[in-house]
Amino acid sequence: MNMFSCPVELQEQILLRLDGLTLIRASCVCKCWHQLVTTSIEQKTDFWHDRCFAEIKKNVLIDLLGPSRAAQADSYGVKDDTPSTEAAETKIIRPIKPWTFWKEIYADWYRCRFVGCWEKYSLKITKRKISCIKIVGDYIITGSAHGILSLFSGVTGELINDFQCHGDRVTDIQCILTDNPPGGQPSCIQVAHGYVQWVVTASADASVCVSTLLGDQWGERKKYNQFHSREIYNLRIWNRYIICASMDMALTGHSIYELSDGMKLNKVCSLSGNLDKSGIAVWNNKVVSISGDLLLEWNIDPSVFENAIIDSVNSSVITPCSVDIQCLQILFRGSLIIFCTLDGGKLYITTDSKHYVQHVLLPVFGATAARIALRGHLFVILTAVGHLHIYHLEKDKDFITLDLTKAITIVKTNCRDAGSLDISDDGNGPVIAISDHAGTVKVIRWFHPS
């Protein structure tokens, strides 16, 4: 008895038990299976939703969903890695997203493993002095040392538009990701699995700006400079909250704002306890920062903000780092924390906030690190001489045994004095954008050779 002599219902049940990649291959076998997969399995079942949760690690999945959606992870059906009972393990929460969304998330996760074996395409953009960079779908957003925000095509390098956003250097760019364009507004940028409605920027002029980038509302922005007196050197997004790290945090703490309709920012709270100039990183409802030889952690409770009970939140966890450093950049995902020293010479990695693995970078790379980035399974180190060292790590614990000499690929971009880095996926493959202080932007895309 062959497969095609089985009832269609039985064939469907067999196909439903395949992993995501095998199902895609099965849909190419014949017209019958192609129709069965595309019209029945994908559209009438939760196949791609279930495959995402079965094959992708929880923290990696939330990472791919994006920071704006992190607080909604439970409603997406994300399950704990250590279920307490069999009933809890088998319980599936129905997705609130269409099957196309979950298929794109799965494809995004799968494509990252082909960096190094797929063909790559490099695009060079030369513009004014760049201070930070952000990939948004097929676009590249840059912030300049003079406070100008520019929007380029990430495919052709063409300058689409720019405007004066701040009075001084743009220090950070973050995007607000939504699931649908509100009211069909043309001011949204479509990305692989969502829409970017607003862009939030921070500046050395102590201001935060919320801007639109496309359509009739191009360049519409609201600037907020009443909350800080000194430079804001990075910001992060969690759900509808924006957390800013500022040089005046010794007095006011790191500020938390709520973004409401009409691009309005309302300050809801401060995070106190950090006395050094140090960036912040956010994962779910936790914020971490390095202060000298201490790792500080704050828990964000939205119910506290909504009830307006307190004005500031003290750090809930203070852990000795066993190292006394000034931090260049900090990455945070689940129990994984990675940070780099201010001079870019050393990299520290921990998965328990107690034991740190130290990597001295100069003997390995022949240069110090300029920036680091983490997305999905990809970890990227950009050196000061413009070389990209890219690693594919399946589990967070693999970072502890990371061998820096075994990158899956090294890209020599020749961007000297490199200072900005971002990594994303454009729906066809991984994309990395870097810039140097002279104003050169390099965009590297990986695509299937066929």
GROMACS .gro file of C-alpha atoms in nm:
model
  450
    1MET     CA    1   0.000   0.000   0.000
    2ASN     CA    2   0.154   0.331  -0.105
    3MET     CA    3   0.098   0.673   0.049
    4PHE     CA    4  -0.123   0.805  -0.231
    5SER     CA    5  -0.374   0.518  -0.194
    6CYS     CA    6  -0.448   0.631   0.164
    7PRO     CA    7  -0.750   0.848   0.234
    8VAL     CA    8  -0.679   1.221   0.212
    9GLU     CA    9  -0.761   1.261   0.582
   10LEU     CA   10  -0.494   1.006   0.674
   11GLN     CA   11  -0.238   1.171   0.446
   12GLU     CA   12  -0.311   1.502   0.619
   13GLN     CA   13  -0.259   1.351   0.963
   14ILE     CA   14   0.076   1.206   0.852
   15LEU     CA   15   0.190   1.539   0.708
   16LEU     CA   16   0.086   1.718   1.027
   17ARG     CA   17   0.344   1.515   1.219
   18LEU     CA   18   0.638   1.637   1.009
   19ASP     CA   19   0.878   1.912   1.108
   20GLY     CA   20   0.850   2.245   0.926
   21LEU     CA   21   1.128   2.192   0.672
   22THR     CA   22   1.009   1.842   0.579
   23LEU     CA   23   0.655   1.971   0.524
   24ILE     CA   24   0.784   2.235   0.282
   25ARG     CA   25   0.973   1.965   0.093
   26ALA     CA   26   0.667   1.738   0.094
   27SER     CA   27   0.458   2.014  -0.061
   28CYS     CA   28   0.692   2.003  -0.364
   29VAL     CA   29   0.642   1.629  -0.426
   30CYS     CA   30   0.318   1.657  -0.624
   31LYS     CA   31   0.020   1.883  -0.691
   32CYS     CA   32  -0.197   1.679  -0.455
   33TRP     CA   33   0.033   1.731  -0.156
   34HIS     CA   34   0.097   2.092  -0.250
   35GLN     CA   35  -0.276   2.162  -0.242
   36LEU     CA   36  -0.317   1.962   0.079
   37VAL     CA   37  -0.042   2.163   0.252
   38THR     CA   38  -0.136   2.510   0.126
   39THR     CA   39  -0.516   2.493   0.146
   40SER     CA   40  -0.578   2.254   0.434
   41ILE     CA   41  -0.284   2.220   0.672
   42GLU     CA   42  -0.155   2.577   0.663
   43GLN     CA   43  -0.486   2.759   0.656
   44LYS     CA   44  -0.702   2.535   0.874
   45THR     CA   45  -0.461   2.415   1.142
   46ASP     CA   46  -0.205   2.566   1.382
   47PHE     CA   47   0.082   2.379   1.217
   48TRP     CA   48   0.329   2.670   1.192
   49HIS     CA   49   0.237   2.800   1.536
   50ASP     CA   50   0.302   2.457   1.687
   51ARG     CA   51   0.626   2.408   1.491
   52CYS     CA   52   0.761   2.742   1.618
   53PHE     CA   53   0.705   2.640   1.980
   54ALA     CA   54   0.827   2.283   1.927
   55GLU     CA   55   1.148   2.356   1.734
   56ILE     CA   56   1.257   2.704   1.842
   57LYS     CA   57   1.398   2.769   2.188
   58LYS     CA   58   1.175   2.992   2.397
   59ASN     CA   59   1.420   3.280   2.433
   60VAL     CA   60   1.516   3.268   2.065
   61LEU     CA   61   1.149   3.276   1.967
   62ILE     CA   62   1.079   3.580   2.182
   63ASP     CA   63   1.391   3.741   2.037
   64LEU     CA   64   1.255   3.693   1.684
   65LEU     CA   65   0.913   3.822   1.784
   66GLY     CA   66   1.077   4.153   1.874
   67PRO     CA   67   1.095   4.370   2.187
   68SER     CA   68   0.762   4.541   2.122
   69ARG     CA   69   0.590   4.203   2.145
   70ALA     CA   70   0.790   4.058   2.434
   71ALA     CA   71   0.527   4.136   2.696
   72GLN     CA   72   0.264   3.956   2.488
   73ALA     CA   73   0.463   3.634   2.467
   74ASP     CA   74   0.230   3.445   2.701
   75SER     CA   75  -0.071   3.524   2.486
   76TYR     CA   76   0.121   3.393   2.185
   77GLY     CA   77   0.134   3.054   2.354
   78VAL     CA   78   0.498   3.053   2.465
   79LYS     CA   79   0.545   2.769   2.711
   80ASP     CA   80   0.802   2.731   2.983
   81ASP     CA   81   1.101   2.511   2.898
   82THR     CA   82   1.042   2.306   3.213
   83PRO     CA   83   0.670   2.214   3.230
   84SER     CA   84   0.564   2.102   3.575
   85THR     CA   85   0.293   1.856   3.473
   86GLU     CA   86   0.203   1.652   3.171
   87ALA     CA   87  -0.120   1.848   3.136
   88ALA     CA   88   0.069   2.175   3.129
   89GLU     CA   89   0.312   2.032   2.875
   90THR     CA   90   0.041   1.926   2.633
   91LYS     CA   91  -0.177   2.234   2.672
   92ILE     CA   92  -0.168   2.455   2.364
   93ILE     CA   93  -0.288   2.813   2.372
   94ARG     CA   94  -0.456   2.906   2.046
   95PRO     CA   95  -0.253   3.160   1.848
   96ILE     CA   96  -0.381   3.513   1.804
   97LYS     CA   97  -0.174   3.546   1.486
   98PRO     CA   98  -0.252   3.411   1.136
   99TRP     CA   99  -0.061   3.112   1.004
  100THR     CA  100   0.136   3.336   0.764
  101PHE     CA  101   0.287   3.520   1.063
  102TRP     CA  102   0.413   3.199   1.224
  103LYS     CA  103   0.543   3.063   0.893
  104GLU     CA  104   0.749   3.381   0.846
  105ILE     CA  105   0.884   3.353   1.202
  106TYR     CA  106   0.983   2.991   1.134
  107ALA     CA  107   1.149   3.085   0.805
  108ASP     CA  108   1.334   3.373   0.974
  109TRP     CA  109   1.469   3.131   1.236
  110TYR     CA  110   1.568   2.871   0.977
  111ARG     CA  111   1.746   3.109   0.737
  112CYS     CA  112   1.999   3.232   0.993
  113ARG     CA  113   2.192   2.904   0.977
  114PHE     CA  114   2.289   2.969   0.615
  115VAL     CA  115   2.511   3.268   0.685
  116GLY     CA  116   2.845   3.157   0.554
  117CYS     CA  117   2.720   2.913   0.289
  118TRP     CA  118   2.470   3.126   0.095
  119GLU     CA  119   2.587   3.391  -0.147
  120LYS     CA  120   2.621   3.742  -0.014
  121TYR     CA  121   2.565   4.084  -0.165
  122SER     CA  122   2.733   4.397  -0.035
  123LEU     CA  123   2.596   4.750  -0.077
  124LYS     CA  124   2.789   5.065   0.007
  125ILE     CA  125   2.619   5.389   0.109
  126THR     CA  126   2.819   5.705   0.169
  127LYS     CA  127   2.655   5.981   0.367
  128ARG     CA  128   2.726   6.233   0.641
  129LYS     CA  129   2.899   6.128   0.961
  130ILE     CA  130   2.699   5.835   1.103
  131SER     CA  131   2.652   5.780   1.476
  132CYS     CA  132   2.399   5.489   1.474
  133ILE     CA  133   2.216   5.263   1.232
  134LYS     CA  134   1.898   5.051   1.217
  135ILE     CA  135   1.763   4.797   0.966
  136VAL     CA  136   1.387   4.823   0.906
  137GLY     CA  137   1.266   4.578   0.642
  138ASP     CA  138   1.407   4.690   0.306
  139TYR     CA  139   1.518   5.023   0.452
  140ILE     CA  140   1.819   5.150   0.644
  141ILE     CA  141   1.777   5.428   0.900
  142THR     CA  142   2.083   5.624   1.006
  143GLY     CA  143   2.135   5.888   1.271
  144SER     CA  144   2.408   6.145   1.221
  145ALA     CA  145   2.645   6.330   1.451
  146HIS     CA  146   2.446   6.646   1.371
  147GLY     CA  147   2.106   6.510   1.475
  148ILE     CA  148   1.976   6.424   1.127
  149LEU     CA  149   1.770   6.109   1.069
  150SER     CA  150   1.801   5.961   0.718
  151LEU     CA  151   1.605   5.687   0.541
  152PHE     CA  152   1.779   5.485   0.266
  153SER     CA  153   1.671   5.200   0.045
  154GLY     CA  154   1.857   4.895   0.172
  155VAL     CA  155   1.844   4.747  -0.180
  156THR     CA  156   1.968   5.034  -0.399
  157GLY     CA  157   2.127   5.263  -0.142
  158GLU     CA  158   1.913   5.555  -0.263
  159LEU     CA  159   1.844   5.832  -0.010
  160ILE     CA  160   1.466   5.849   0.027
  161ASN     CA  161   1.447   6.140   0.268
  162ASP     CA  162   1.596   6.292   0.579
  163PHE     CA  163   1.509   6.554   0.837
  164GLN     CA  164   1.655   6.732   1.138
  165CYS     CA  165   1.545   6.526   1.435
  166HIS     CA  166   1.776   6.644   1.717
  167GLY     CA  167   2.014   6.928   1.791
  168ASP     CA  168   2.310   6.700   1.858
  169ARG     CA  169   2.439   6.348   1.789
  170VAL     CA  170   2.176   6.071   1.755
  171THR     CA  171   2.285   5.803   2.002
  172ASP     CA  172   2.029   5.527   1.946
  173ILE     CA  173   1.743   5.423   1.716
  174GLN     CA  174   1.465   5.180   1.808
  175CYS     CA  175   1.144   5.084   1.627
  176ILE     CA  176   0.788   5.030   1.746
  177LEU     CA  177   0.661   4.713   1.580
  178THR     CA  178   0.289   4.656   1.530
  179ASP     CA  179   0.095   4.366   1.380
  180ASN     CA  180  -0.122   4.568   1.142
  181PRO     CA  181  -0.094   4.915   0.989
  182PRO     CA  182  -0.323   5.131   1.205
  183GLY     CA  183  -0.611   5.244   0.988
  184GLY     CA  184  -0.415   5.148   0.677
  185GLN     CA  185  -0.179   5.441   0.729
  186PRO     CA  186   0.085   5.470   0.454
  187SER     CA  187   0.335   5.593   0.714
  188CYS     CA  188   0.410   5.236   0.824
  189ILE     CA  189   0.706   5.037   0.696
  190GLN     CA  190   0.630   4.670   0.631
  191VAL     CA  191   0.889   4.427   0.767
  192ALA     CA  192   0.909   4.047   0.753
  193HIS     CA  193   0.635   3.984   1.011
  194GLY     CA  194   0.479   4.316   1.106
  195TYR     CA  195   0.482   4.690   1.052
  196VAL     CA  196   0.696   4.968   1.193
  197GLN     CA  197   0.470   5.257   1.283
  198TRP     CA  198   0.709   5.482   1.475
  199VAL     CA  199   1.081   5.525   1.520
  200VAL     CA  200   1.213   5.636   1.861
  201THR     CA  201   1.551   5.809   1.879
  202ALA     CA  202   1.771   5.933   2.161
  203SER     CA  203   2.031   6.206   2.143
  204ALA     CA  204   2.328   6.368   2.313
  205ASP     CA  205   2.108   6.680   2.346
  206ALA     CA  206   1.918   6.496   2.625
  207SER     CA  207   1.603   6.454   2.416
  208VAL     CA  208   1.387   6.166   2.296
  209CYS     CA  209   1.204   6.194   1.964
  210VAL     CA  210   0.918   5.987   1.819
  211SER     CA  211   0.897   6.011   1.439
  212THR     CA  212   0.719   5.873   1.133
  213LEU     CA  213   0.916   5.793   0.820
  214LEU     CA  214   0.687   5.733   0.522
  215GLY     CA  215   0.382   5.866   0.344
  216ASP     CA  216   0.199   6.193   0.401
  217GLN     CA  217   0.318   6.202   0.760
  218TRP     CA  218   0.686   6.194   0.660
  219GLY     CA  219   0.904   6.362   0.920
  220GLU     CA  220   0.618   6.419   1.164
  221ARG     CA  221   0.776   6.402   1.507
  222LYS     CA  222   0.735   6.491   1.868
  223LYS     CA  223   1.043   6.580   2.067
  224TYR     CA  224   1.070   6.545   2.445
  225ASN     CA  225   1.355   6.719   2.624
  226GLN     CA  226   1.205   6.804   2.963
  227PHE     CA  227   1.296   6.477   3.135
  228HIS     CA  228   1.677   6.478   3.117
  229SER     CA  229   1.953   6.731   3.153
  230ARG     CA  230   2.242   6.528   3.005
  231GLU     CA  231   2.309   6.290   2.717
  232ILE     CA  232   2.086   5.987   2.666
  233TYR     CA  233   2.323   5.720   2.541
  234ASN     CA  234   2.088   5.433   2.470
  235LEU     CA  235   1.722   5.332   2.489
  236ARG     CA  236   1.533   5.005   2.478
  237ILE     CA  237   1.171   4.908   2.417
  238TRP     CA  238   0.952   4.666   2.607
  239ASN     CA  239   0.591   4.642   2.491
  240ARG     CA  240   0.467   5.003   2.495
  241TYR     CA  241   0.733   5.120   2.738
  242ILE     CA  242   1.058   5.297   2.645
  243ILE     CA  243   1.350   5.280   2.888
  244CYS     CA  244   1.623   5.544   2.852
  245ALA     CA  245   1.975   5.532   2.998
  246SER     CA  246   2.105   5.881   3.063
  247MET     CA  247   2.419   6.038   3.207
  248ASP     CA  248   2.209   6.214   3.471
  249MET     CA  249   2.075   5.884   3.611
  250ALA     CA  250   2.268   5.936   3.938
  251LEU     CA  251   2.002   6.193   4.030
  252THR     CA  252   1.693   6.086   3.839
  253GLY     CA  253   1.758   5.721   3.751
  254HIS     CA  254   1.699   5.558   3.415
  255SER     CA  255   1.363   5.683   3.290
  256ILE     CA  256   1.067   5.473   3.178
  257TYR     CA  257   0.810   5.625   2.943
  258GLU     CA  258   0.479   5.496   2.815
  259LEU     CA  259   0.410   5.556   2.447
  260SER     CA  260   0.046   5.631   2.375
  261ASP     CA  261  -0.151   5.722   2.064
  262GLY     CA  262  -0.052   6.041   1.894
  263MET     CA  263   0.321   5.972   1.954
  264LYS     CA  264   0.287   6.098   2.310
  265LEU     CA  265   0.539   6.001   2.578
  266ASN     CA  266   0.442   6.000   2.943
  267LYS     CA  267   0.705   5.942   3.209
  268VAL     CA  268   0.580   5.674   3.444
  269CYS     CA  269   0.877   5.580   3.658
  270SER     CA  270   1.254   5.584   3.714
  271LEU     CA  271   1.501   5.305   3.777
  272SER     CA  272   1.738   5.409   4.054
  273GLY     CA  273   2.056   5.256   4.185
  274ASN     CA  274   2.302   5.292   3.897
  275LEU     CA  275   2.587   5.539   3.956
  276ASP     CA  276   2.808   5.482   3.651
  277LYS     CA  277   2.776   5.570   3.286
  278SER     CA  278   2.652   5.240   3.152
  279GLY     CA  279   2.403   5.123   2.896
  280ILE     CA  280   2.098   4.914   2.970
  281ALA     CA  281   1.953   4.598   2.818
  282VAL     CA  282   1.595   4.473   2.842
  283TRP     CA  283   1.450   4.123   2.827
  284ASN     CA  284   1.081   4.069   2.891
  285ASN     CA  285   1.007   4.267   3.206
  286LYS     CA  286   1.367   4.282   3.331
  287VAL     CA  287   1.622   4.558   3.286
  288VAL     CA  288   1.993   4.504   3.353
  289SER     CA  289   2.290   4.737   3.373
  290ILE     CA  290   2.653   4.727   3.481
  291SER     CA  291   2.767   4.962   3.758
  292GLY     CA  292   3.136   4.918   3.831
  293ASP     CA  293   3.172   4.566   3.968
  294LEU     CA  294   2.797   4.518   4.016
  295LEU     CA  295   2.528   4.378   3.789
  296LEU     CA  296   2.199   4.552   3.860
  297GLU     CA  297   1.859   4.416   3.767
  298TRP     CA  298   1.516   4.576   3.784
  299ASN     CA  299   1.176   4.411   3.744
  300ILE     CA  300   0.915   4.611   3.555
  301ASP     CA  301   0.559   4.568   3.676
  302PRO     CA  302   0.309   4.748   3.449
  303SER     CA  303   0.036   4.723   3.713
  304VAL     CA  304   0.248   4.946   3.936
  305PHE     CA  305   0.267   5.209   3.662
  306GLU     CA  306  -0.103   5.194   3.587
  307ASN     CA  307  -0.191   5.250   3.952
  308ALA     CA  308   0.070   5.528   3.984
  309ILE     CA  309   0.182   5.387   4.318
  310ILE     CA  310   0.552   5.478   4.310
  311ASP     CA  311   0.786   5.722   4.137
  312SER     CA  312   1.095   5.500   4.121
  313VAL     CA  313   1.194   5.135   4.128
  314ASN     CA  314   1.506   5.025   4.313
  315SER     CA  315   1.721   4.750   4.165
  316SER     CA  316   1.573   4.421   4.284
  317VAL     CA  317   1.894   4.222   4.230
  318ILE     CA  318   2.249   4.343   4.288
  319THR     CA  319   2.509   4.080   4.199
  320PRO     CA  320   2.889   4.121   4.222
  321CYS     CA  321   3.033   4.078   3.872
  322SER     CA  322   3.376   3.958   3.989
  323VAL     CA  323   3.507   4.213   3.736
  324ASP     CA  324   3.525   4.591   3.770
  325ILE     CA  325   3.469   4.743   3.427
  326GLN     CA  326   3.318   5.026   3.232
  327CYS     CA  327   3.079   4.870   2.986
  328LEU     CA  328   3.079   4.950   2.614
  329GLN     CA  329   2.767   4.748   2.536
  330ILE     CA  330   2.550   4.490   2.708
  331LEU     CA  331   2.331   4.215   2.555
  332PHE     CA  332   2.064   4.039   2.758
  333ARG     CA  333   1.846   3.738   2.671
  334GLY     CA  334   1.691   3.514   2.934
  335SER     CA  335   1.975   3.406   3.162
  336LEU     CA  336   2.240   3.500   2.904
  337ILE     CA  337   2.428   3.827   2.957
  338ILE     CA  338   2.712   3.942   2.731
  339PHE     CA  339   2.902   4.265   2.777
  340CYS     CA  340   3.211   4.424   2.633
  341THR     CA  341   3.459   4.654   2.805
  342LEU     CA  342   3.472   5.020   2.714
  343ASP     CA  343   3.800   4.980   2.527
  344GLY     CA  344   3.661   4.683   2.333
  345GLY     CA  345   3.945   4.462   2.452
  346LYS     CA  346   3.752   4.205   2.656
  347LEU     CA  347   3.424   4.019   2.625
  348TYR     CA  348   3.244   3.871   2.926
  349ILE     CA  349   2.971   3.607   2.908
  350THR     CA  350   2.755   3.460   3.185
  351THR     CA  351   2.444   3.245   3.207
  352ASP     CA  352   2.395   3.265   3.584
  353SER     CA  353   2.509   3.622   3.674
  354LYS     CA  354   2.780   3.472   3.897
  355HIS     CA  355   3.042   3.299   3.685
  356TYR     CA  356   3.189   3.496   3.397
  357VAL     CA  357   3.385   3.364   3.100
  358GLN     CA  358   3.640   3.619   2.981
  359HIS     CA  359   3.767   3.651   2.623
  360VAL     CA  360   4.062   3.876   2.542
  361LEU     CA  361   3.992   3.983   2.184
  362LEU     CA  362   4.315   4.138   2.055
  363PRO     CA  363   4.515   3.811   2.032
  364VAL     CA  364   4.224   3.641   1.851
  365PHE     CA  365   4.111   3.912   1.609
  366GLY     CA  366   4.415   4.136   1.590
  367ALA     CA  367   4.181   4.419   1.683
  368THR     CA  368   3.940   4.524   1.956
  369ALA     CA  369   3.561   4.498   1.934
  370ALA     CA  370   3.364   4.799   1.815
  371ARG     CA  371   3.013   4.655   1.858
  372ILE     CA  372   2.840   4.325   1.931
  373ALA     CA  373   2.494   4.201   1.831
  374LEU     CA  374   2.269   3.901   1.897
  375ARG     CA  375   1.964   3.788   1.703
  376GLY     CA  376   1.816   3.441   1.708
  377HIS     CA  377   2.106   3.197   1.688
  378LEU     CA  378   2.347   3.450   1.537
  379PHE     CA  379   2.608   3.629   1.746
  380VAL     CA  380   2.810   3.897   1.567
  381ILE     CA  381   3.129   4.076   1.671
  382LEU     CA  382   3.229   4.382   1.468
  383THR     CA  383   3.597   4.469   1.515
  384ALA     CA  384   3.743   4.817   1.501
  385VAL     CA  385   3.901   4.741   1.161
  386GLY     CA  386   3.562   4.650   1.010
  387HIS     CA  387   3.571   4.271   1.018
  388LEU     CA  388   3.249   4.085   1.100
  389HIS     CA  389   3.297   3.761   1.295
  390ILE     CA  390   2.968   3.567   1.287
  391TYR     CA  391   2.883   3.266   1.505
  392HIS     CA  392   2.582   3.032   1.499
  393LEU     CA  393   2.502   2.900   1.847
  394GLU     CA  394   2.209   2.664   1.902
  395LYS     CA  395   2.177   2.706   2.281
  396ASP     CA  396   2.254   2.984   2.525
  397LYS     CA  397   2.485   2.752   2.719
  398ASP     CA  398   2.696   2.716   2.403
  399PHE     CA  399   2.815   3.072   2.464
  400ILE     CA  400   3.005   2.952   2.771
  401THR     CA  401   3.218   2.721   2.555
  402LEU     CA  402   3.238   2.966   2.264
  403ASP     CA  403   3.560   2.939   2.062
  404LEU     CA  404   3.616   3.278   1.899
  405THR     CA  405   3.847   3.125   1.640
  406LYS     CA  406   3.562   2.915   1.495
  407ALA     CA  407   3.332   3.168   1.334
  408ILE     CA  408   3.101   3.026   1.066
  409THR     CA  409   3.206   3.316   0.844
  410ILE     CA  410   3.422   3.629   0.855
  411VAL     CA  411   3.330   3.927   0.636
  412LYS     CA  412   3.601   4.186   0.571
  413THR     CA  413   3.413   4.510   0.503
  414ASN     CA  414   3.713   4.748   0.513
  415CYS     CA  415   3.508   4.995   0.717
  416ARG     CA  416   3.781   5.139   0.934
  417ASP     CA  417   3.691   5.293   1.269
  418ALA     CA  418   3.361   5.101   1.262
  419GLY     CA  419   3.113   5.221   1.520
  420SER     CA  420   2.757   5.099   1.450
  421LEU     CA  421   2.606   4.756   1.388
  422ASP     CA  422   2.261   4.606   1.336
  423ILE     CA  423   2.137   4.263   1.231
  424SER     CA  424   1.796   4.163   1.095
  425ASP     CA  425   1.619   3.957   0.828
  426ASP     CA  426   1.451   4.106   0.521
  427GLY     CA  427   1.225   3.809   0.445
  428ASN     CA  428   1.477   3.654   0.206
  429GLY     CA  429   1.777   3.606   0.432
  430PRO     CA  430   1.991   3.762   0.706
  431VAL     CA  431   2.099   4.125   0.673
  432ILE     CA  432   2.377   4.305   0.859
  433ALA     CA  433   2.444   4.678   0.838
  434ILE     CA  434   2.752   4.853   0.974
  435SER     CA  435   2.885   5.206   0.956
  436ASP     CA  436   3.208   5.384   1.032
  437HIS     CA  437   3.262   5.731   1.171
  438ALA     CA  438   3.359   5.865   0.828
  439GLY     CA  439   3.002   5.812   0.706
  440THR     CA  440   3.031   5.488   0.507
  441VAL     CA  441   2.749   5.235   0.551
  442LYS     CA  442   2.791   4.875   0.437
  443VAL     CA  443   2.487   4.647   0.401
  444ILE     CA  444   2.555   4.273   0.365
  445ARG     CA  445   2.271   4.044   0.259
  446TRP     CA  446   2.272   3.667   0.232
  447PHE     CA  447   2.043   3.498  -0.020
  448HIS     CA  448   1.983   3.151  -0.161
  449PRO     CA  449   2.205   3.100  -0.468
  450SER     CA  450   1.912   2.972  -0.673
   0.00000   0.00000   0.00000
